[in-house]
Coordinates of C-alpha atoms in Angstrom, one line a residue:
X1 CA 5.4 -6.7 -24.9
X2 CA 6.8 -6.1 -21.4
X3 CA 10.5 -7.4 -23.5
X4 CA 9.9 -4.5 -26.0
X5 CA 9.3 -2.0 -22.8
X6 CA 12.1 -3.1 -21.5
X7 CA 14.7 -3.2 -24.3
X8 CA 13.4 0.0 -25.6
X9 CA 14.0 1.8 -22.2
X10 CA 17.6 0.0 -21.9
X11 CA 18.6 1.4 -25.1
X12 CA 17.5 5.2 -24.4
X13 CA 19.4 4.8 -20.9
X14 CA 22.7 3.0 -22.7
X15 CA 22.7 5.6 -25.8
X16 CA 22.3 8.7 -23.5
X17 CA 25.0 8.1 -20.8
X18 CA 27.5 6.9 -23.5
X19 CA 26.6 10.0 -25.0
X20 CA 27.6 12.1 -22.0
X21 CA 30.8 10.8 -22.1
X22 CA 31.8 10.9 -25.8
X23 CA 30.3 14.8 -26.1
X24 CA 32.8 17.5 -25.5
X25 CA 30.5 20.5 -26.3
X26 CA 28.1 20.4 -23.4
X27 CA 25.3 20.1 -25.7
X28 CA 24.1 16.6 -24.7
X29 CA 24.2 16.9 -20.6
X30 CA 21.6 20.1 -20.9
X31 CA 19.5 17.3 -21.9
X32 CA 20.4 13.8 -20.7
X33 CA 22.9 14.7 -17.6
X34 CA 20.1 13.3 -15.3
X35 CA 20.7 10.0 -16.7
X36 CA 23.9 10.1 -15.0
X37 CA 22.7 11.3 -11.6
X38 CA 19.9 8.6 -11.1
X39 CA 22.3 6.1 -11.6
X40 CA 22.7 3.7 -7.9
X41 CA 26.0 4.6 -6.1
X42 CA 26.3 8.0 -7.5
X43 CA 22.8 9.0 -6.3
X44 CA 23.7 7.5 -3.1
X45 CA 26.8 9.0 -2.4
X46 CA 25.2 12.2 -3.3
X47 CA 22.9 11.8 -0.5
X48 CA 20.6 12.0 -3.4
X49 CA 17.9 10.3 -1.1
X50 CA 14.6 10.6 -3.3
X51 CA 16.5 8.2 -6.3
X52 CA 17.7 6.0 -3.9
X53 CA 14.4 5.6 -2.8
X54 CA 12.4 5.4 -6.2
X55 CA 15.3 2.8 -7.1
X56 CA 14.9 0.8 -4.3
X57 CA 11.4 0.6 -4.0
X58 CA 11.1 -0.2 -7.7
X59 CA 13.4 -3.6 -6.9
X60 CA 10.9 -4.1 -3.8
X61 CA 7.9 -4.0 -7.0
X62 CA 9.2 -5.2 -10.4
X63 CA 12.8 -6.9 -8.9
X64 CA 16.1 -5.9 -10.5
X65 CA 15.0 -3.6 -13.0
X66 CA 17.9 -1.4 -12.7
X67 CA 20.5 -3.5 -13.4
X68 CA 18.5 -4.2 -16.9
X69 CA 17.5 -1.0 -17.7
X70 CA 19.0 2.0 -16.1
X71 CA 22.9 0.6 -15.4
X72 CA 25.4 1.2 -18.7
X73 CA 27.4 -1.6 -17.3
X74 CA 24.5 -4.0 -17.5
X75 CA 23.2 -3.3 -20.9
X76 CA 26.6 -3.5 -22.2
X77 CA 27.0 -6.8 -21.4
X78 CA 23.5 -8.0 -22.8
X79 CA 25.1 -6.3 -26.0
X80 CA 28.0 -8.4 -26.2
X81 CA 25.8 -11.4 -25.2
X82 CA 23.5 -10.4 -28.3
X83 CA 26.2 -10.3 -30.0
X84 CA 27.7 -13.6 -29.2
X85 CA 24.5 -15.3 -29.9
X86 CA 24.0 -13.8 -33.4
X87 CA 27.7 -15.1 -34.6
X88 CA 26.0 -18.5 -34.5
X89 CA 23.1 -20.1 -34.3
X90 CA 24.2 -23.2 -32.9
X91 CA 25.5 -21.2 -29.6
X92 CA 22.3 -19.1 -29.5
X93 CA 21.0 -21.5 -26.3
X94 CA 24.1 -21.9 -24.8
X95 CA 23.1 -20.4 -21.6
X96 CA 22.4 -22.8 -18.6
X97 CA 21.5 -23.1 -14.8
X98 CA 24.6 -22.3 -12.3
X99 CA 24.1 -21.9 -8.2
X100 CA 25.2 -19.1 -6.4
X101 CA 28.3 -18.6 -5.4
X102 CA 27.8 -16.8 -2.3
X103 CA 30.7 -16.9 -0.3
X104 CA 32.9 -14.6 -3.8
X105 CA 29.2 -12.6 -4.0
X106 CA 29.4 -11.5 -0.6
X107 CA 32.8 -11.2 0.4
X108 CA 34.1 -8.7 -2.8
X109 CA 30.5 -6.8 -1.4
X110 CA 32.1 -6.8 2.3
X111 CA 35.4 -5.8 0.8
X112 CA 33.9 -2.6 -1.4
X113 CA 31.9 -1.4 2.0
X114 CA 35.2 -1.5 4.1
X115 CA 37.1 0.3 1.3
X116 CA 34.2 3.1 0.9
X117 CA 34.4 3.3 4.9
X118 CA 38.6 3.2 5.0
X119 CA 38.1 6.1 2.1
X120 CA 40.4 3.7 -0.3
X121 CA 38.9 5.2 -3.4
X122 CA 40.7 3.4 -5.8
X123 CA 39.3 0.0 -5.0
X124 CA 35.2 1.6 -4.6
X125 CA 35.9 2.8 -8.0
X126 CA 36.9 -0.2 -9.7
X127 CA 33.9 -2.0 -8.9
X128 CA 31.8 0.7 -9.1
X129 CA 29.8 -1.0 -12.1
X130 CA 28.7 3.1 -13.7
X131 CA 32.2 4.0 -13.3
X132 CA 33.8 0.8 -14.2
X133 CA 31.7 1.7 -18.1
X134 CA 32.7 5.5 -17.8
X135 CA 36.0 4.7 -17.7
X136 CA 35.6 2.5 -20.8
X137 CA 34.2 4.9 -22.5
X138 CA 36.0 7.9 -22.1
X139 CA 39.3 6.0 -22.1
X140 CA 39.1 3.7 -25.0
X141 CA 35.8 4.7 -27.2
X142 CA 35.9 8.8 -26.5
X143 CA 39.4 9.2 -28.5
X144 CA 38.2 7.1 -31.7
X145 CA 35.2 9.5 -31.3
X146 CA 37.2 12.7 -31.2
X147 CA 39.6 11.1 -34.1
X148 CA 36.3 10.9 -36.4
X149 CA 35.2 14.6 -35.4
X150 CA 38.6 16.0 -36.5
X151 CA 38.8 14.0 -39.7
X152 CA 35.4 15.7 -40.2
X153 CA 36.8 19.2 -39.0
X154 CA 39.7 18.4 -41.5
X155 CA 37.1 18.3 -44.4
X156 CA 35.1 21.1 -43.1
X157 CA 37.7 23.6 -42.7
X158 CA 38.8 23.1 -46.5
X159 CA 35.3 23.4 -47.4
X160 CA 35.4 27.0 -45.6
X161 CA 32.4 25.7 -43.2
X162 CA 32.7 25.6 -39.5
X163 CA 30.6 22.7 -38.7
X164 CA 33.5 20.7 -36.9
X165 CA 36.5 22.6 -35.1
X166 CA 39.3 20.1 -34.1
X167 CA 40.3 19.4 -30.5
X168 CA 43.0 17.6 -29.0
X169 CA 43.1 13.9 -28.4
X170 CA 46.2 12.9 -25.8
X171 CA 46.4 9.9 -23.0
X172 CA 45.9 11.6 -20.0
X173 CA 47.0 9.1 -17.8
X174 CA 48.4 5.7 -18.6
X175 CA 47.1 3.6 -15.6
X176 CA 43.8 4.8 -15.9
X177 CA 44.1 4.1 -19.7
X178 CA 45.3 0.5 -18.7
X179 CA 42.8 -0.2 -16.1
X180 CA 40.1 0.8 -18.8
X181 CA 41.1 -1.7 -21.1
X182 CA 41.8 -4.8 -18.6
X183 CA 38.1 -3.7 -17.5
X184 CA 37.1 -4.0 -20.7
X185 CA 38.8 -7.2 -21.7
X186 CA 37.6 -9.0 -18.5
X187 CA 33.5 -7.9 -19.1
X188 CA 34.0 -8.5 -22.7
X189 CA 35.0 -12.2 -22.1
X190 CA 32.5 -12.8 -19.5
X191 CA 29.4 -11.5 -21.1
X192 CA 30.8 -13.2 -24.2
X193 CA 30.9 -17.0 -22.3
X194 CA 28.3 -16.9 -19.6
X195 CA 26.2 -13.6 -19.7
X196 CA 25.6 -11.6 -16.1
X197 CA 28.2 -12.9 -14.6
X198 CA 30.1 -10.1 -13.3
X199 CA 25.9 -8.5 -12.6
X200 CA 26.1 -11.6 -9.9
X201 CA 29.6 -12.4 -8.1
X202 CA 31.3 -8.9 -8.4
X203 CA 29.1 -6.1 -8.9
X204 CA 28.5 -4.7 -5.4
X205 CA 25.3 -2.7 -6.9
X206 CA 24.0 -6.0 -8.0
X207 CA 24.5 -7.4 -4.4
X208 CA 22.5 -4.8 -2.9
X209 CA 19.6 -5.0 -5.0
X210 CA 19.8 -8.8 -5.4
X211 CA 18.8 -9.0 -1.7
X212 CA 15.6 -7.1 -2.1
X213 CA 14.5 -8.2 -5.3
X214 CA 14.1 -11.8 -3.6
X215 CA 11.4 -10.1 -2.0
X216 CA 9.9 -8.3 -5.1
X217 CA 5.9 -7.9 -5.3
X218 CA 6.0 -8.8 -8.8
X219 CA 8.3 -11.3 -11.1
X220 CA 8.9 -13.9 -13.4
X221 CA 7.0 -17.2 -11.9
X222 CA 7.1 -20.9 -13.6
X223 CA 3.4 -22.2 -13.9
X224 CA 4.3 -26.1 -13.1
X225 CA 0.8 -27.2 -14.8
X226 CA 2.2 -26.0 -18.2
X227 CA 5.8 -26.2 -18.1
X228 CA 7.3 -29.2 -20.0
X229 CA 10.8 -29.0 -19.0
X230 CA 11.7 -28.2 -22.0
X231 CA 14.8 -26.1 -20.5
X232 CA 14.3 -23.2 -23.4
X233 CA 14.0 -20.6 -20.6
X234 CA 17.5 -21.7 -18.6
X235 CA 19.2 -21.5 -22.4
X236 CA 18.1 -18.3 -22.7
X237 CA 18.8 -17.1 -19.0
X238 CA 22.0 -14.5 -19.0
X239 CA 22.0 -14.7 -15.4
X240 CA 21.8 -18.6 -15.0
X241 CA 19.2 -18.3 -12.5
X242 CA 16.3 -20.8 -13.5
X243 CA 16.2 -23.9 -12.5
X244 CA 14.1 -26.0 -14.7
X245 CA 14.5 -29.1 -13.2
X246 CA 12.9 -27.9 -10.0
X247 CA 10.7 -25.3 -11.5
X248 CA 12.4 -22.7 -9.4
X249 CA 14.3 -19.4 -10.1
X250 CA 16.9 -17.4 -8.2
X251 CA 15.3 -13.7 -7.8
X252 CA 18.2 -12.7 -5.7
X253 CA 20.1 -12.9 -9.6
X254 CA 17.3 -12.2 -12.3
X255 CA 17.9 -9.2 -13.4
X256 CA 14.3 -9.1 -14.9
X257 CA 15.5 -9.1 -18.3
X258 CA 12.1 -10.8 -19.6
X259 CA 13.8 -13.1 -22.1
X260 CA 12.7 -16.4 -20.6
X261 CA 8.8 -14.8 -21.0
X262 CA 9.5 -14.0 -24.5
X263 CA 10.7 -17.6 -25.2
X264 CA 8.8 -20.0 -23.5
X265 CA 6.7 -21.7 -26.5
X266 CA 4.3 -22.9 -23.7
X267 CA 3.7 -19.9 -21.5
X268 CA 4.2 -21.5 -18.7
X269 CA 6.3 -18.5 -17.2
X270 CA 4.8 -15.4 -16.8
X271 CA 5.6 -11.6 -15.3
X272 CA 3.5 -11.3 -12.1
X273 CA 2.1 -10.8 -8.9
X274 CA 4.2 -13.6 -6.4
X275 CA 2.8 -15.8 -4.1
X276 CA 4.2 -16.8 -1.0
X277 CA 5.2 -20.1 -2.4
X278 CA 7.3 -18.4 -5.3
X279 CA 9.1 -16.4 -2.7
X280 CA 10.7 -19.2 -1.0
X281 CA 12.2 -20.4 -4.3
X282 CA 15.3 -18.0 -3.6
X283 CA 17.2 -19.8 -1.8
X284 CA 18.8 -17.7 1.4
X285 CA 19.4 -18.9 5.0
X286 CA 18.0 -17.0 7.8
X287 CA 22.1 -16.1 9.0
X288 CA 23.0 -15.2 5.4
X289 CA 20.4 -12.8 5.5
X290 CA 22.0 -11.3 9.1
X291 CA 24.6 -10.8 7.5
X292 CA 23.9 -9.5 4.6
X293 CA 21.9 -6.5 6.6
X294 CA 24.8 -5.7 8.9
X295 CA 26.9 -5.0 5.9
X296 CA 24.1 -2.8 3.7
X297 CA 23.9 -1.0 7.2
X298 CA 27.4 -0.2 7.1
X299 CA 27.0 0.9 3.5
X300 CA 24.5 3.3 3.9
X301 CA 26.3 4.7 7.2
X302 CA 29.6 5.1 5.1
X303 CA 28.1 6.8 2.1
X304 CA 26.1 9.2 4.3
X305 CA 29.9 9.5 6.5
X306 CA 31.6 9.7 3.2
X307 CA 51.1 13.2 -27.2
X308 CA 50.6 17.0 -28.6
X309 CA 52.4 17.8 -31.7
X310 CA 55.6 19.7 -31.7
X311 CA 54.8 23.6 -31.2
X312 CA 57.3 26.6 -32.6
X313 CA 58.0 30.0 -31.4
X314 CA 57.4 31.2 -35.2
X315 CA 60.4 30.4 -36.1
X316 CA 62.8 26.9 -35.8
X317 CA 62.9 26.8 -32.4
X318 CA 60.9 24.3 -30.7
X319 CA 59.0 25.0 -27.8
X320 CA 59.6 22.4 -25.1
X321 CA 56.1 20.7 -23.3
X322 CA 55.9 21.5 -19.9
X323 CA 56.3 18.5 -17.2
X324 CA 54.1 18.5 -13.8
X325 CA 55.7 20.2 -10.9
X326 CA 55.6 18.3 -7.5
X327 CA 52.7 19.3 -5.7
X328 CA 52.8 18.5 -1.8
X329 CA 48.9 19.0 -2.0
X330 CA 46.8 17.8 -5.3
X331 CA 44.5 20.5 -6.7
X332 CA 40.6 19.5 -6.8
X333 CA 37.9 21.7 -8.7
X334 CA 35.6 24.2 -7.6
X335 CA 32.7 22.9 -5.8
X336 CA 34.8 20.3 -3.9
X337 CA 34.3 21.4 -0.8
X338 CA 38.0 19.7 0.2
X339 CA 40.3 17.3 -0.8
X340 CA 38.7 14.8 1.9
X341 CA 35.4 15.3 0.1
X342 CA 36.4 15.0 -2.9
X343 CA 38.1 11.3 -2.3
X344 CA 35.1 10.1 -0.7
X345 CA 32.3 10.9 -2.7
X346 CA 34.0 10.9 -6.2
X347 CA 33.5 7.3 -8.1
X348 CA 36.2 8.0 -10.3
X349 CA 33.7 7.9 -13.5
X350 CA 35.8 10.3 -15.9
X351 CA 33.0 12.1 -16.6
X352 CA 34.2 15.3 -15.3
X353 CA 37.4 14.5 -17.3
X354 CA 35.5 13.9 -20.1
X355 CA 34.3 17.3 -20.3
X356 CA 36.7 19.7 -19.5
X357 CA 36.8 22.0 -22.0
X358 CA 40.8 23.0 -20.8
X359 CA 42.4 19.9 -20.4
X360 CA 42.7 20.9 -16.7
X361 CA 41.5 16.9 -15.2
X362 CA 42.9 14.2 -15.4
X363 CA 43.0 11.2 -13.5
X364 CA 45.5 10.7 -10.3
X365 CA 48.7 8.6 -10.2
X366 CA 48.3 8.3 -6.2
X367 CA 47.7 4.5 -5.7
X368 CA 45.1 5.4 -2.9
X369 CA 43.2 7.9 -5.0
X370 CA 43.9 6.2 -8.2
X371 CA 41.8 7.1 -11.4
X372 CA 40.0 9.8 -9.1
X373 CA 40.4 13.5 -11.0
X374 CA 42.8 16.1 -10.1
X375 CA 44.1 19.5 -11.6
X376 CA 47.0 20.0 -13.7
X377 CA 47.9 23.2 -15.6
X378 CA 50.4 22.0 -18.4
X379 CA 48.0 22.1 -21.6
X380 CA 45.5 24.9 -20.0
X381 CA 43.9 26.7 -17.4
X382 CA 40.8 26.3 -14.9
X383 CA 39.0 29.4 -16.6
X384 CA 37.2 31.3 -13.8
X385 CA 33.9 31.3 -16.4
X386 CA 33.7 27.5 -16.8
X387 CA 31.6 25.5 -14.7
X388 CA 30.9 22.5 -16.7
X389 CA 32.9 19.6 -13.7
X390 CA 30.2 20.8 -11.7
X391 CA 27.3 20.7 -13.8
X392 CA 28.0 16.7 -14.5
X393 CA 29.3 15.3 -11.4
X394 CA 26.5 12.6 -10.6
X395 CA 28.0 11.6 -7.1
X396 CA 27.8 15.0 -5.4
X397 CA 31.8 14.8 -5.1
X398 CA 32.1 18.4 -7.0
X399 CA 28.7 20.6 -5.8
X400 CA 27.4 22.6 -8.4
X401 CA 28.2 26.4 -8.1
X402 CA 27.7 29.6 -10.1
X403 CA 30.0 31.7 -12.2
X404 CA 30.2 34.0 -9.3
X405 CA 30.9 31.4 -7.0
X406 CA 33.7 29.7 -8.7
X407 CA 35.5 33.3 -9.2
X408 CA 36.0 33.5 -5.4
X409 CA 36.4 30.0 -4.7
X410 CA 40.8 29.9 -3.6
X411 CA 41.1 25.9 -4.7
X412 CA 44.5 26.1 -4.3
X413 CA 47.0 29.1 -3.9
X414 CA 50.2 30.3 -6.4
X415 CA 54.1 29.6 -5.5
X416 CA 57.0 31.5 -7.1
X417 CA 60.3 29.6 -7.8
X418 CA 63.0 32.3 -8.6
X419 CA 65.2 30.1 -10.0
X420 CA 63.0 29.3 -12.8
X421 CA 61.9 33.0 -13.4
X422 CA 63.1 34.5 -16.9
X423 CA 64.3 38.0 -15.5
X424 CA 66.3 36.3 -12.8
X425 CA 67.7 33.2 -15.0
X426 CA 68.2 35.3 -18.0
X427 CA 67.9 38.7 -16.8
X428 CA 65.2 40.4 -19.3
X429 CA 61.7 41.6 -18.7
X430 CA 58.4 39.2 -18.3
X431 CA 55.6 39.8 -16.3
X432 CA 53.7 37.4 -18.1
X433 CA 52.1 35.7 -14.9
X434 CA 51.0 39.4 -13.3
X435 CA 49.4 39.9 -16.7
X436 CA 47.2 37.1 -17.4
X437 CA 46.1 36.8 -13.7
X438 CA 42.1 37.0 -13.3
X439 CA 42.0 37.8 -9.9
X440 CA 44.4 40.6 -9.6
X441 CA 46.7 38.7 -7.0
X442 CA 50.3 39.1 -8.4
X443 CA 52.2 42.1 -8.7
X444 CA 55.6 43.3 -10.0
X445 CA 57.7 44.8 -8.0
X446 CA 61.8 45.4 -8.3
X447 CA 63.7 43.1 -7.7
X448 CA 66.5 45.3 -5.7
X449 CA 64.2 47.1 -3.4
X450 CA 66.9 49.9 -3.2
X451 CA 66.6 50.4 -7.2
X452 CA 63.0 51.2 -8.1
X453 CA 64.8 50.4 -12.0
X454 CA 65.4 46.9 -11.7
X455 CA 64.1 43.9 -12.8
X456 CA 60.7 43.2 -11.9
X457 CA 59.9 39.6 -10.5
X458 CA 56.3 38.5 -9.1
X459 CA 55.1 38.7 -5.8
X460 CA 51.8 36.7 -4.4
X461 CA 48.8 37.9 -3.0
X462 CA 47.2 34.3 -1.6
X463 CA 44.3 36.3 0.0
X464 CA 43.2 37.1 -3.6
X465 CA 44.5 33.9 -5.2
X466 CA 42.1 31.6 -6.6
X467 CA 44.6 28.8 -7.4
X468 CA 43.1 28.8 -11.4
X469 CA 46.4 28.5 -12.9
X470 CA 46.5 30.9 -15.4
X471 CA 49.9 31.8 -14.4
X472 CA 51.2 28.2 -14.3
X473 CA 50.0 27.7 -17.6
X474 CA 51.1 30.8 -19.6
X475 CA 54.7 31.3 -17.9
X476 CA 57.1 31.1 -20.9
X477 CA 59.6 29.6 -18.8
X478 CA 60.3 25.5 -19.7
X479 CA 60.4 22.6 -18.8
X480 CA 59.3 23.8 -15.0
X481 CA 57.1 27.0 -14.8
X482 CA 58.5 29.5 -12.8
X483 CA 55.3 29.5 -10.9
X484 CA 53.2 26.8 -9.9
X485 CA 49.7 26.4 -8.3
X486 CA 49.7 24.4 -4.5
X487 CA 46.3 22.9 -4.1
X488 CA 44.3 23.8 -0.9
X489 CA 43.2 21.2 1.3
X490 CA 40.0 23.2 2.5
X491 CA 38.5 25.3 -0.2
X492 CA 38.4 28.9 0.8
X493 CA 36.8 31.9 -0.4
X494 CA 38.0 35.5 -1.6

């Protein structure tokens, strides 16, 4: 029964954030976004201090219940294990007991707290284990997703129904894209051979709660006046952890999972209230535990410190894509606070990415902010109405603001080029920027001051810019706009 619990609760948690990052209406996170925002690290890096708390106290009661339950990253390698075990019955108990190896568990956790205290973003996101499965998902298993939506849109539309409308499906950035499937390669293989073992020598989360959960009120126990040593429980372990021959079981690496319960024929292991003597079966040393609280301090102190199709003009000529102008500082969305915020809290999940209805994010190029979201106007705009980054963002890296908020937030501030402008380059009237702008903050003026007739060209307001990029976007002028948006590193306001 407590299996059934348990895998039913795993699936709701596994279906609904994979949902949040394959949906592109908004629909789903009015429902299930909260699924997102009680996951470990994000919660934590939001400050999010009452999740933390129910998360860690439930490890301190049941164990590592998280890691079987609530994280994606988890439950998508027990799928894959499944899987494994139903290709053949002969490999179905393949599973068997390992030790620890302690010195790779805790130095990558050592590693990932000095990174998240240095600010090196790149490297706390790819062992982030919520992020490590966002990116997966919005990277390799979101595009087949949009594919089948506009094959249905294509069917729809001819059928004069409006069911499906079609939306664009493009790599938005290739390392990201790479990193995503090496990811997914690598946890594919090693839920595929041995189970949890990335759960147990990588995953930094895992570390963390591994610790407490030695100390759980309540988990698996081995009754040794009715166990055989048969050794069905170890074949069935995912995380290697029992030790039949001893009767003894590493808490610090069950994850809880309740499979050895379910298939012990002689119920000699059952789900339960510990005794002292069960909780010196984990084996840890009096300095390894030391050490392993100097380094959760630090944690906790550094998280609270912390290809489009060809387009015409309407006739033959082609209308060339525009390419990313150089941007001294990167633009980040409304609700950021600042760029230094924004590195240090964000996890680099994709979700925002994910749902940007504008094609505005997409993940850096910068090696130290690599795979973290920033702004870039080529295939749309940051419309003042849209909120929907802020809505999602689970590690309080974007804060969540009102309409009226983001129409006053300056994110970043407009720059003209004149020798990209149309009525200088080619000496006929535009205005296109001035015209589209939502906040008022570009005007035309002549371009000889002494004849009122000429020319018109832009001129820039910053105190009324809000950096949405409107007139990035919409300037006719190719391959480089002849205005660009400059990102501000400290968020003003109008």
């Amino acid at each position: 029964m407590l299996r059934k619990i348990r895998l039913t609760f795993a699936i709701f948690f596994f279906v609904a954030i994979t949902a949040l990052f394959l949906d592109f209406t908004g629909s789903v996170h009015a429902w299930l976004g909260w699924t997102a925002k009680v996951q470990f690290l994000p919660a934590l890096l939001a400050m999010n201090l009452a999740v933390v708390a129910v998360l860690l106290l439930l490890t301190l009661f049941a164990g590592r219940v998280y890691c079987s339950v609530i994280c994606p990253l988890g439950v998508f390698q027990d799928i894959v294990a499944w899987l494994n075990s139903c290709r053949s019955k002969k490999k179905f108990y393949r599973f068997s007991y390992s030790s620890e190896v302690r010195w790779l568990r805790y130095g990558v956790f050592a590693l990932f707290v000095l990174a998240l205290i240095a600010g090196v973003g790149s490297f706390v996101a790819l062992l982030a284990p919520y992020s490590s499965y966002g990116r997966i998902v919005a990277n390799l298993f979101a595009p087949l997703y949009r594919w089948g939506n506009n094959v249905m849109a294509y069917f729809a539309e001819r059928a004069d129904s409006y069911a499906f409308y079609s939306i664009d499906v493009w790599l938005k950035s290739l390392p990201t894209f790479i990193i995503a499937i090496v990811s997914f390669v690598a946890l594919v293989a090693l839920a595929w051979r041995n189970g949890r073992t990335y759960c147990n020598t990588i995953c930094p989360v895992g570390t963390v709660l591994g610790f407490l959960s030695r100390f759980s009120l309540f988990a698996p126990t081995i009754d040794t006046s009715k166990c055989v040593n048969c050794g069905l429980c170890a074949r069935h372990c995912k995380a290697s952890c029992i030790n039949p021959e001893e009767h003894k079981i590493d808490y610090s690496r069950c994850v809880a999972c309740m499979d050895c319960i379910d298939t012990c024929t002689h119920h000699a292991l059952k789900f339960r209230l510990r005794r002292n003597k069960d909780k010196q079966n984990a084996p840890a040393s009096d300095s390894s535990r030391r050490s392993f609280l100097s380094i959760s301090a630090l944690f906790a102190a550094s998280a609270a410190v912390n290809a489009q199709k060809k387009k015409v003009d309407g006739g033959l000529a082609v209308i060339e894509n525009k390419k990313i102008p150089q941007r001294v500082t990167p633009i980040v969305p409304a609700g950021a606070v600042s760029a230094r915020h924004f590195a240090r809290h964000c996890t680099a999940c994709q979700l925002c990415v994910s749902v940007c209805p504008n094609d505005v994010l997409r993940p850096s190029t910068d090696l130290q902010k690599l795979m973290q979201p920033e702004m870039s106007y080529e295939r749309g705009y940051c419309r003042p109405e849209c909120k929907r980054c802020s809505e999602v963002c689970p590690a309080g890296a974007i804060h969540p603001i009102t309409i009226e908020e983001k129409s006053s937030i300056r994110i970043g501030h407009a720059v003209w080029v004149k020798k990209n402008c149309i009525p200088v380059v080619d000496g006929v009237e535009c205005g296109n920027c001035a015209r589209h702008c939502p906040s008022g903050a570009i005007l035309m003026v002549p371009s000889d001051a002494n004849k009122p007739n000429s020319l018109k060209i832009p001129v820039v307001n910053t105190a009324r810019c809000i950096g949405c990029g409107a007139c990035e976007n919409l300037c006719p002028a190719r391959p480089f706009s002849a205005i660009y948006v400059e990102g501000n590193s400290v968020h003003g306001e109008m």
